[in-house]
CSV table of C-alpha atoms and ligand atoms in Angstrom, one decimal:
chain,number,residue,atom,x,y,z
A,1,UNK,CA,-224.8,-194.1,18.2
A,2,UNK,CA,-221.5,-192.9,18.8
A,3,UNK,CA,-219.1,-192.8,15.6
A,4,UNK,CA,-215.1,-192.1,15.5
A,5,UNK,CA,-214.5,-188.8,14.0
A,6,UNK,CA,-211.4,-186.7,13.5
A,7,UNK,CA,-211.7,-183.6,15.4
A,8,UNK,CA,-209.9,-180.6,14.3
A,9,UNK,CA,-210.3,-176.9,14.3
A,10,UNK,CA,-212.8,-175.5,11.9
A,11,UNK,CA,-210.2,-173.4,9.9
A,12,UNK,CA,-208.4,-177.0,9.0
A,13,UNK,CA,-211.7,-178.8,8.3
A,14,UNK,CA,-212.0,-178.4,3.9
A,15,UNK,CA,-208.0,-179.6,4.1
A,16,UNK,CA,-208.6,-182.5,6.7
A,17,UNK,CA,-211.8,-183.7,4.8
A,18,UNK,CA,-209.8,-183.7,1.6
A,19,UNK,CA,-207.0,-186.2,3.2
A,20,UNK,CA,-209.7,-188.3,4.8
A,21,UNK,CA,-211.3,-188.5,1.7
A,22,UNK,CA,-208.3,-189.3,-0.5
A,23,UNK,CA,-207.5,-191.8,1.8
A,24,UNK,CA,-210.6,-193.4,1.4
A,25,UNK,CA,-211.3,-192.9,5.2
A,26,UNK,CA,-214.3,-190.3,5.0
A,27,UNK,CA,-217.6,-192.1,6.5
A,28,UNK,CA,-219.9,-191.0,3.7
A,29,UNK,CA,-222.9,-192.6,5.6
A,30,UNK,CA,-222.6,-190.0,8.2
A,31,UNK,CA,-222.7,-186.1,8.7
A,32,UNK,CA,-219.9,-184.0,9.5
A,33,UNK,CA,-220.7,-181.9,12.7
A,34,UNK,CA,-219.6,-178.0,13.4
A,35,UNK,CA,-219.8,-177.5,17.3
A,36,UNK,CA,-218.3,-174.3,18.7
A,37,UNK,CA,-215.5,-173.5,16.3
A,38,UNK,CA,-214.6,-177.7,16.1
A,39,UNK,CA,-215.4,-179.8,13.2
A,40,UNK,CA,-216.1,-183.8,13.9
A,41,UNK,CA,-215.5,-185.4,10.7
A,42,UNK,CA,-216.8,-189.4,10.7
A,43,UNK,CA,-214.3,-191.6,9.9
A,44,UNK,CA,-214.9,-195.5,8.5
A,45,UNK,CA,-211.7,-196.9,10.5
A,46,UNK,CA,-210.1,-195.2,13.6
A,47,UNK,CA,-207.3,-197.3,13.5
A,48,UNK,CA,-206.1,-196.1,10.1
A,49,UNK,CA,-206.2,-192.3,10.5
A,50,UNK,CA,-202.6,-190.8,10.7
A,51,UNK,CA,-201.7,-190.6,14.4
A,52,UNK,CA,-201.5,-186.8,13.9
A,53,UNK,CA,-205.4,-186.5,14.0
A,54,UNK,CA,-207.0,-186.8,17.2
A,55,UNK,CA,-210.2,-189.4,17.0
A,56,UNK,CA,-213.0,-189.4,19.3
A,57,UNK,CA,-216.1,-190.6,19.4
A,58,UNK,CA,-219.8,-188.7,19.0
A,59,UNK,CA,-223.0,-188.8,18.4
A,60,UNK,CA,-223.2,-187.7,14.4
A,61,UNK,CA,-226.4,-188.0,12.3
A,62,UNK,CA,-226.9,-190.2,9.1
A,63,UNK,CA,-225.9,-188.7,6.1
A,64,UNK,CA,-229.3,-189.2,4.5
A,65,UNK,CA,-231.3,-187.6,7.0
A,66,UNK,CA,-231.5,-184.2,5.3
A,67,UNK,CA,-231.8,-181.3,7.6
A,68,UNK,CA,-234.4,-179.9,7.0
A,69,UNK,CA,-235.7,-175.8,7.9
A,70,UNK,CA,-238.0,-177.1,10.9
A,71,UNK,CA,-234.7,-178.6,12.6
A,72,UNK,CA,-233.8,-175.1,13.3
A,73,UNK,CA,-236.6,-173.8,14.1
A,74,UNK,CA,-239.3,-174.4,16.9
A,75,UNK,CA,-242.0,-174.7,14.2
A,76,UNK,CA,-242.7,-176.4,10.8
A,77,UNK,CA,-242.7,-173.3,8.5
A,78,UNK,CA,-244.7,-172.9,5.5
A,79,UNK,CA,-242.9,-172.7,2.5
A,80,UNK,CA,-243.4,-173.3,-1.4
A,81,UNK,CA,-240.3,-174.0,-3.8
A,82,UNK,CA,-239.7,-172.9,-7.1
A,83,UNK,CA,-236.4,-174.3,-8.7
A,84,UNK,CA,-233.9,-173.2,-6.1
A,85,UNK,CA,-235.8,-170.3,-4.8
A,86,UNK,CA,-238.3,-170.8,-1.7
A,87,UNK,CA,-241.3,-168.5,-1.3
A,88,UNK,CA,-242.9,-167.4,1.7
A,89,UNK,CA,-246.3,-165.7,2.6
A,90,UNK,CA,-245.4,-164.0,5.8
A,91,UNK,CA,-246.7,-160.7,7.3
A,92,UNK,CA,-244.1,-160.7,10.1
A,93,UNK,CA,-240.8,-159.6,8.8
A,94,UNK,CA,-238.5,-160.9,11.7
A,95,UNK,CA,-240.6,-164.1,11.2
A,96,UNK,CA,-239.8,-164.3,7.6
A,97,UNK,CA,-236.4,-163.6,8.2
A,98,UNK,CA,-235.7,-166.3,11.0
A,99,UNK,CA,-237.7,-168.8,8.3
A,100,UNK,CA,-235.2,-167.9,5.2
A,101,UNK,CA,-232.0,-168.1,7.2
A,102,UNK,CA,-233.2,-171.8,8.4
A,103,UNK,CA,-234.0,-172.5,4.9
A,104,UNK,CA,-230.7,-171.5,3.6
A,105,UNK,CA,-228.9,-173.0,6.7
A,106,UNK,CA,-230.7,-176.3,5.6
A,107,UNK,CA,-229.9,-179.3,3.4
A,108,UNK,CA,-232.4,-177.8,0.7
A,109,UNK,CA,-231.0,-176.9,-2.6
A,110,UNK,CA,-232.3,-173.1,-2.5
A,111,UNK,CA,-230.4,-170.1,-3.4
A,112,UNK,CA,-233.0,-167.3,-2.3
A,113,UNK,CA,-235.7,-167.1,-0.3
A,114,UNK,CA,-238.7,-164.6,-1.4
A,115,UNK,CA,-241.7,-163.4,0.6
A,116,UNK,CA,-244.6,-162.1,-1.2
A,117,UNK,CA,-245.0,-158.3,-1.2
A,118,UNK,CA,-248.5,-157.8,-2.8
A,119,UNK,CA,-251.1,-159.6,-4.6
A,120,UNK,CA,-251.0,-160.9,-8.0
A,121,UNK,CA,-251.7,-157.7,-9.9
A,122,UNK,CA,-252.9,-155.9,-13.1
A,123,UNK,CA,-253.3,-157.6,-16.6
A,124,UNK,CA,-250.1,-159.4,-16.5
A,125,UNK,CA,-250.6,-161.1,-13.3
A,126,UNK,CA,-247.3,-160.3,-11.5
A,127,UNK,CA,-246.6,-159.4,-7.8
A,128,UNK,CA,-244.1,-157.6,-5.9
A,129,UNK,CA,-241.5,-159.6,-3.8
A,130,UNK,CA,-239.2,-159.1,-1.0
A,131,UNK,CA,-235.9,-160.9,-1.5
A,132,UNK,CA,-235.3,-161.7,2.3
A,133,UNK,CA,-232.6,-163.5,2.2
A,134,UNK,CA,-229.8,-165.4,-0.6
A,135,UNK,CA,-226.4,-167.3,-0.6
A,136,UNK,CA,-223.8,-165.0,-0.9
A,137,UNK,CA,-223.1,-166.9,-4.4
A,138,UNK,CA,-226.4,-166.2,-5.8
A,139,UNK,CA,-226.7,-165.2,-9.1
A,140,UNK,CA,-228.5,-162.3,-10.5
A,141,UNK,CA,-231.2,-161.6,-10.6
A,142,UNK,CA,-232.1,-164.1,-7.5
A,143,UNK,CA,-236.0,-163.9,-8.7
A,144,UNK,CA,-235.0,-166.0,-11.9
A,145,UNK,CA,-234.9,-169.7,-11.4
A,146,UNK,CA,-235.6,-173.2,-13.5
A,147,UNK,CA,-238.3,-174.7,-12.2
A,148,UNK,CA,-239.1,-178.3,-13.0
A,149,UNK,CA,-242.5,-179.6,-13.2
A,150,UNK,CA,-243.7,-183.5,-14.8
A,151,UNK,CA,-240.4,-183.6,-16.4
A,152,UNK,CA,-240.3,-180.2,-18.1
A,153,UNK,CA,-238.2,-177.3,-17.4
A,154,UNK,CA,-239.2,-173.8,-17.2
A,155,UNK,CA,-237.1,-170.8,-17.0
A,156,UNK,CA,-238.6,-167.9,-15.3
A,157,UNK,CA,-238.4,-164.6,-13.6
A,158,UNK,CA,-241.2,-164.5,-10.7
A,159,UNK,CA,-240.6,-160.4,-10.7
A,160,UNK,CA,-241.5,-160.3,-14.5
A,161,UNK,CA,-244.2,-163.0,-15.3
A,162,UNK,CA,-247.1,-164.8,-13.5
A,163,UNK,CA,-246.0,-168.7,-12.3
A,164,UNK,CA,-247.6,-170.6,-9.5
A,165,UNK,CA,-246.0,-174.3,-8.9
A,166,UNK,CA,-249.5,-174.7,-7.0
A,167,UNK,CA,-251.3,-175.4,-10.4
A,168,UNK,CA,-248.9,-178.1,-11.5
A,169,UNK,CA,-251.6,-181.3,-10.6
A,170,UNK,CA,-254.2,-178.9,-12.7
A,171,UNK,CA,-252.1,-178.6,-15.6
A,172,UNK,CA,-251.2,-182.4,-15.7
A,173,UNK,CA,-254.8,-183.2,-15.3
A,174,UNK,CA,-255.5,-180.9,-18.5
A,175,UNK,CA,-252.4,-181.8,-20.8
A,176,UNK,CA,-253.2,-185.2,-20.3
A,177,UNK,CA,-256.1,-185.2,-22.2
A,178,UNK,CA,-254.4,-183.9,-25.5
A,179,UNK,CA,-253.7,-186.2,-28.2
A,180,UNK,CA,-251.1,-186.0,-31.1
A,181,UNK,CA,-252.0,-184.0,-34.3
A,182,UNK,CA,-254.4,-182.0,-32.3
A,183,UNK,CA,-254.4,-178.1,-32.7
A,184,UNK,CA,-254.2,-176.1,-29.5
A,185,UNK,CA,-254.3,-172.2,-28.4
A,186,UNK,CA,-253.4,-171.3,-25.3
A,187,UNK,CA,-255.0,-167.8,-24.8
A,188,UNK,CA,-252.8,-166.5,-21.5
A,189,UNK,CA,-249.9,-169.2,-22.0
A,190,UNK,CA,-247.4,-167.2,-19.6
A,191,UNK,CA,-243.8,-169.2,-19.4
A,192,UNK,CA,-245.5,-172.0,-20.9
A,193,UNK,CA,-246.7,-174.6,-18.4
A,194,UNK,CA,-249.5,-175.4,-20.6
A,195,UNK,CA,-248.4,-175.0,-24.1
A,196,UNK,CA,-245.2,-176.9,-23.6
A,197,UNK,CA,-246.5,-180.1,-22.4
A,198,UNK,CA,-249.3,-180.3,-24.9
A,199,UNK,CA,-246.7,-179.6,-27.6
A,200,UNK,CA,-244.6,-182.5,-25.9
A,201,UNK,CA,-247.8,-184.7,-26.5
A,202,UNK,CA,-248.0,-184.0,-30.2
A,203,UNK,CA,-249.8,-181.3,-30.5
A,204,UNK,CA,-249.5,-178.0,-32.7
A,205,UNK,CA,-250.0,-175.3,-30.1
A,206,UNK,CA,-250.2,-171.4,-30.2
A,207,UNK,CA,-249.3,-169.7,-27.2
A,208,UNK,CA,-250.5,-166.0,-26.7
A,209,UNK,CA,-249.6,-163.6,-24.0
A,210,UNK,CA,-249.5,-160.1,-23.4
A,211,UNK,CA,-246.4,-159.7,-21.3
A,212,UNK,CA,-243.2,-159.7,-23.6
A,213,UNK,CA,-241.2,-161.3,-20.9
A,214,UNK,CA,-243.3,-164.0,-20.2
A,215,UNK,CA,-243.4,-164.6,-24.2
A,216,UNK,CA,-239.7,-164.5,-24.5
A,217,UNK,CA,-239.4,-167.1,-21.3
A,218,UNK,CA,-241.9,-169.4,-23.1
A,219,UNK,CA,-239.8,-169.4,-26.5
A,220,UNK,CA,-236.9,-170.2,-24.5
A,221,UNK,CA,-238.8,-172.9,-22.7
A,222,UNK,CA,-239.7,-174.3,-26.2
A,223,UNK,CA,-236.3,-174.4,-26.9
A,224,UNK,CA,-235.5,-176.1,-23.6
A,225,UNK,CA,-238.1,-178.5,-23.7
A,226,UNK,CA,-237.4,-179.5,-27.5
A,227,UNK,CA,-241.0,-178.5,-28.8
A,228,UNK,CA,-239.9,-175.0,-30.6
A,229,UNK,CA,-240.7,-176.6,-33.9
A,230,UNK,CA,-244.6,-177.1,-32.9
A,231,UNK,CA,-245.2,-174.1,-30.7
A,232,UNK,CA,-245.8,-170.6,-31.6
A,233,UNK,CA,-245.4,-168.0,-29.1
A,234,UNK,CA,-247.1,-164.6,-30.0
A,235,UNK,CA,-246.9,-161.8,-28.1
A,236,UNK,CA,-250.1,-159.4,-28.0
A,237,UNK,CA,-253.6,-159.3,-26.6
A,238,UNK,CA,-255.4,-162.8,-27.7
A,239,UNK,CA,-258.4,-160.7,-28.7
A,240,UNK,CA,-256.3,-159.2,-31.4
A,241,UNK,CA,-254.4,-162.7,-32.1
A,242,UNK,CA,-257.6,-164.5,-32.6
A,243,UNK,CA,-258.7,-163.7,-35.9
A,244,UNK,CA,-255.3,-165.1,-37.5
A,245,UNK,CA,-256.3,-168.5,-36.0
A,246,UNK,CA,-260.0,-168.3,-36.7
A,247,UNK,CA,-262.0,-172.0,-36.6
A,248,UNK,CA,-258.3,-173.4,-35.9
A,249,UNK,CA,-258.4,-174.5,-32.5
A,250,UNK,CA,-259.3,-178.4,-31.5
A,251,UNK,CA,-258.7,-177.3,-28.0
A,252,UNK,CA,-258.1,-174.0,-25.7
A,253,UNK,CA,-257.0,-173.1,-22.6
A,254,UNK,CA,-258.2,-170.2,-21.0
A,255,UNK,CA,-256.4,-169.9,-17.8
A,256,UNK,CA,-257.1,-166.4,-16.9
A,257,UNK,CA,-259.7,-166.8,-14.0
A,258,UNK,CA,-261.0,-163.5,-12.7
A,259,UNK,CA,-261.6,-162.2,-16.3
A,260,UNK,CA,-261.9,-165.1,-18.5
A,261,UNK,CA,-265.4,-163.8,-19.4
A,262,UNK,CA,-264.8,-161.3,-21.2
A,263,UNK,CA,-262.7,-163.4,-23.8
A,264,UNK,CA,-265.3,-165.8,-24.9
A,265,UNK,CA,-265.9,-164.0,-27.8
A,266,UNK,CA,-262.3,-164.4,-28.8
A,267,UNK,CA,-262.4,-168.3,-27.8
A,268,UNK,CA,-265.4,-168.5,-30.2
A,269,UNK,CA,-263.4,-167.3,-32.9
A,270,UNK,CA,-260.4,-169.5,-32.2
A,271,UNK,CA,-262.7,-172.6,-32.1
A,272,UNK,CA,-262.9,-175.1,-34.8
A,273,UNK,CA,-265.9,-177.4,-35.5
A,274,UNK,CA,-265.3,-179.4,-32.6
A,275,UNK,CA,-263.2,-177.9,-29.6
A,276,UNK,CA,-262.3,-178.8,-26.0
A,277,UNK,CA,-262.4,-175.7,-23.9
A,278,UNK,CA,-260.9,-175.6,-20.7
A,279,UNK,CA,-262.1,-172.4,-19.0
A,280,UNK,CA,-260.7,-171.5,-15.6
A,281,UNK,CA,-262.9,-169.3,-13.3
A,282,UNK,CA,-263.1,-168.1,-9.7
A,283,UNK,CA,-266.5,-167.8,-8.0
A,284,UNK,CA,-268.3,-167.9,-4.7
A,285,UNK,CA,-268.6,-171.5,-3.3
A,286,UNK,CA,-272.4,-171.2,-3.6
A,287,UNK,CA,-272.3,-171.5,-7.6
A,288,UNK,CA,-268.6,-172.0,-8.5
A,289,UNK,CA,-269.9,-173.3,-12.1
A,290,UNK,CA,-272.6,-171.5,-12.9
A,291,UNK,CA,-271.9,-167.9,-13.7
A,292,UNK,CA,-268.6,-169.5,-16.2
A,293,UNK,CA,-271.1,-172.2,-17.9
A,294,UNK,CA,-274.2,-169.5,-18.2
A,295,UNK,CA,-271.3,-167.2,-19.9
A,296,UNK,CA,-270.0,-170.0,-22.5
A,297,UNK,CA,-273.6,-171.0,-23.3
A,298,UNK,CA,-274.4,-167.2,-24.0
A,299,UNK,CA,-271.1,-166.7,-26.2
A,300,UNK,CA,-271.2,-169.8,-28.1
A,301,UNK,CA,-273.5,-169.2,-30.4
A,302,UNK,CA,-273.6,-171.9,-33.6
A,303,UNK,CA,-272.3,-174.7,-31.1
A,304,UNK,CA,-273.8,-177.4,-28.8
A,305,UNK,CA,-272.0,-176.8,-25.6
A,306,UNK,CA,-271.4,-180.3,-23.5
A,307,UNK,CA,-269.8,-179.7,-20.1
A,308,UNK,CA,-267.7,-182.6,-19.5
A,309,UNK,CA,-265.9,-181.8,-16.3
A,310,UNK,CA,-266.9,-179.7,-13.5
A,311,UNK,CA,-263.4,-179.5,-11.5
A,312,UNK,CA,-262.5,-177.9,-8.4
A,313,UNK,CA,-258.7,-176.5,-8.8
A,314,UNK,CA,-258.4,-175.4,-5.3
A,315,UNK,CA,-259.8,-173.1,-2.7
A,316,UNK,CA,-258.8,-169.6,-3.6
A,317,UNK,CA,-260.0,-167.1,-0.5
A,318,UNK,CA,-262.3,-167.7,2.1
A,319,UNK,CA,-265.9,-169.1,0.4
A,320,UNK,CA,-264.2,-168.7,-3.2
A,321,UNK,CA,-263.1,-171.5,-5.4
A,322,UNK,CA,-260.8,-171.3,-8.2
A,323,UNK,CA,-262.6,-174.1,-10.5
A,324,UNK,CA,-262.2,-175.3,-14.3
A,325,UNK,CA,-264.7,-176.1,-16.6
A,326,UNK,CA,-263.9,-178.7,-19.4
A,327,UNK,CA,-266.4,-178.0,-22.3
A,328,UNK,CA,-266.9,-179.8,-25.4
A,329,UNK,CA,-268.3,-177.1,-28.4
A,330,UNK,CA,-269.7,-178.7,-31.3
A,331,UNK,CA,-270.8,-177.1,-34.6
B,1,SAM,N1,-251.3,-170.3,-18.3
B,1,SAM,C1,-249.9,-169.6,-17.5
B,1,SAM,C2,-249.7,-170.3,-16.0
B,1,SAM,O1,-250.5,-171.3,-15.5
B,1,SAM,O2,-248.7,-170.3,-15.7
B,1,SAM,C3,-250.2,-167.9,-17.2
B,1,SAM,C4,-251.3,-167.9,-16.8
B,1,SAM,S1,-251.5,-165.9,-15.8
B,1,SAM,C5,-252.9,-166.5,-14.7
B,1,SAM,C6,-252.3,-165.3,-16.8
B,1,SAM,C7,-251.5,-164.9,-17.9
B,1,SAM,O3,-252.4,-163.9,-19.0
B,1,SAM,C8,-250.5,-163.7,-17.6
B,1,SAM,O4,-249.1,-164.3,-18.0
B,1,SAM,C9,-251.1,-162.7,-18.4
B,1,SAM,O5,-249.8,-161.9,-18.7
B,1,SAM,C10,-251.9,-163.3,-19.8
B,1,SAM,N2,-252.6,-162.4,-20.5
B,1,SAM,C11,-253.5,-161.2,-19.7
B,1,SAM,N3,-254.3,-160.6,-20.3
B,1,SAM,C12,-253.7,-161.3,-21.6
B,1,SAM,C13,-254.5,-160.7,-22.8
B,1,SAM,N4,-255.4,-159.8,-23.1
B,1,SAM,N5,-254.0,-161.5,-23.8
B,1,SAM,C14,-252.9,-162.7,-23.9
B,1,SAM,N6,-252.5,-162.9,-22.6
B,1,SAM,C15,-252.9,-162.2,-21.4
């Protein structure tokens, strides 16, 4: 529906907006529109507008209709959000650029658009990124952001640490099982998305990571989320740390899915008399749980092993599944 709008050249836009707002005449329910160098500012009462302004009628969008990247493209782009950063997975740089521009020009609160430039690599599971576009006022480094997940906030730099927003639901599934008073070890803690919610539920938590940058963020995130007193962040190889916390853990999270089996001896060192193990694995869809279960049974000498849950987290690659085994170990 056409709305009354004050029409001014773009250069006069901000001054006019302020004057109309000060006079209480700016129609906040509708969006300001730019068209060919001219600004249309919707107003609530055209008769009250000063005669020095030109008032015209035109169609302007309702303000609560957020403009999405798809509104600016002829397709619906695929992207993930991590704080005020958007993440793409595009092979074609021109298409990546078009999507990045559309994201930055949309109403999304995004400061930078990154494209995956490699797979996650090495022990630290960090990947390379291309910065496709960033707003002019974006702080450096543009790869650092604050991500919010289930009420917790995580400061992290994607260029130095591993983090995947896709695992939010899975982390919540696991951390919701934690009861106050438990002693929990996150053997591969990253910036803390398991360790911090576990501590917030009243557990005493030890988080270990080989990546010094991840451990710095883990400490900072423990502070930000008010759990510094009950979360100990340790930098190192968890195989070297395990003996310090031998027989200690009521719960262990092992989120290093490509090679968790190599760390089962350390997990058994950490486990107390009764311990719940959350074991992540990536296996062929034909038998996604069998290899992990066999490896756990072989490592857990002296324990009864009960698999409580066989859970598919997500599809990882064609015919490959990321899975989690929730296992009860009883000595
Ligand atoms: N749990 C975190 C999350 O969900 O974001 C991080 C998971 S990431 C897949 C695995 C983490 O294990 C990385 O941060 C990596 O640095 C760490 N890591 C790899 N080898 C390790 C080792 N031997 N000891 C401790 N941490 C290790």
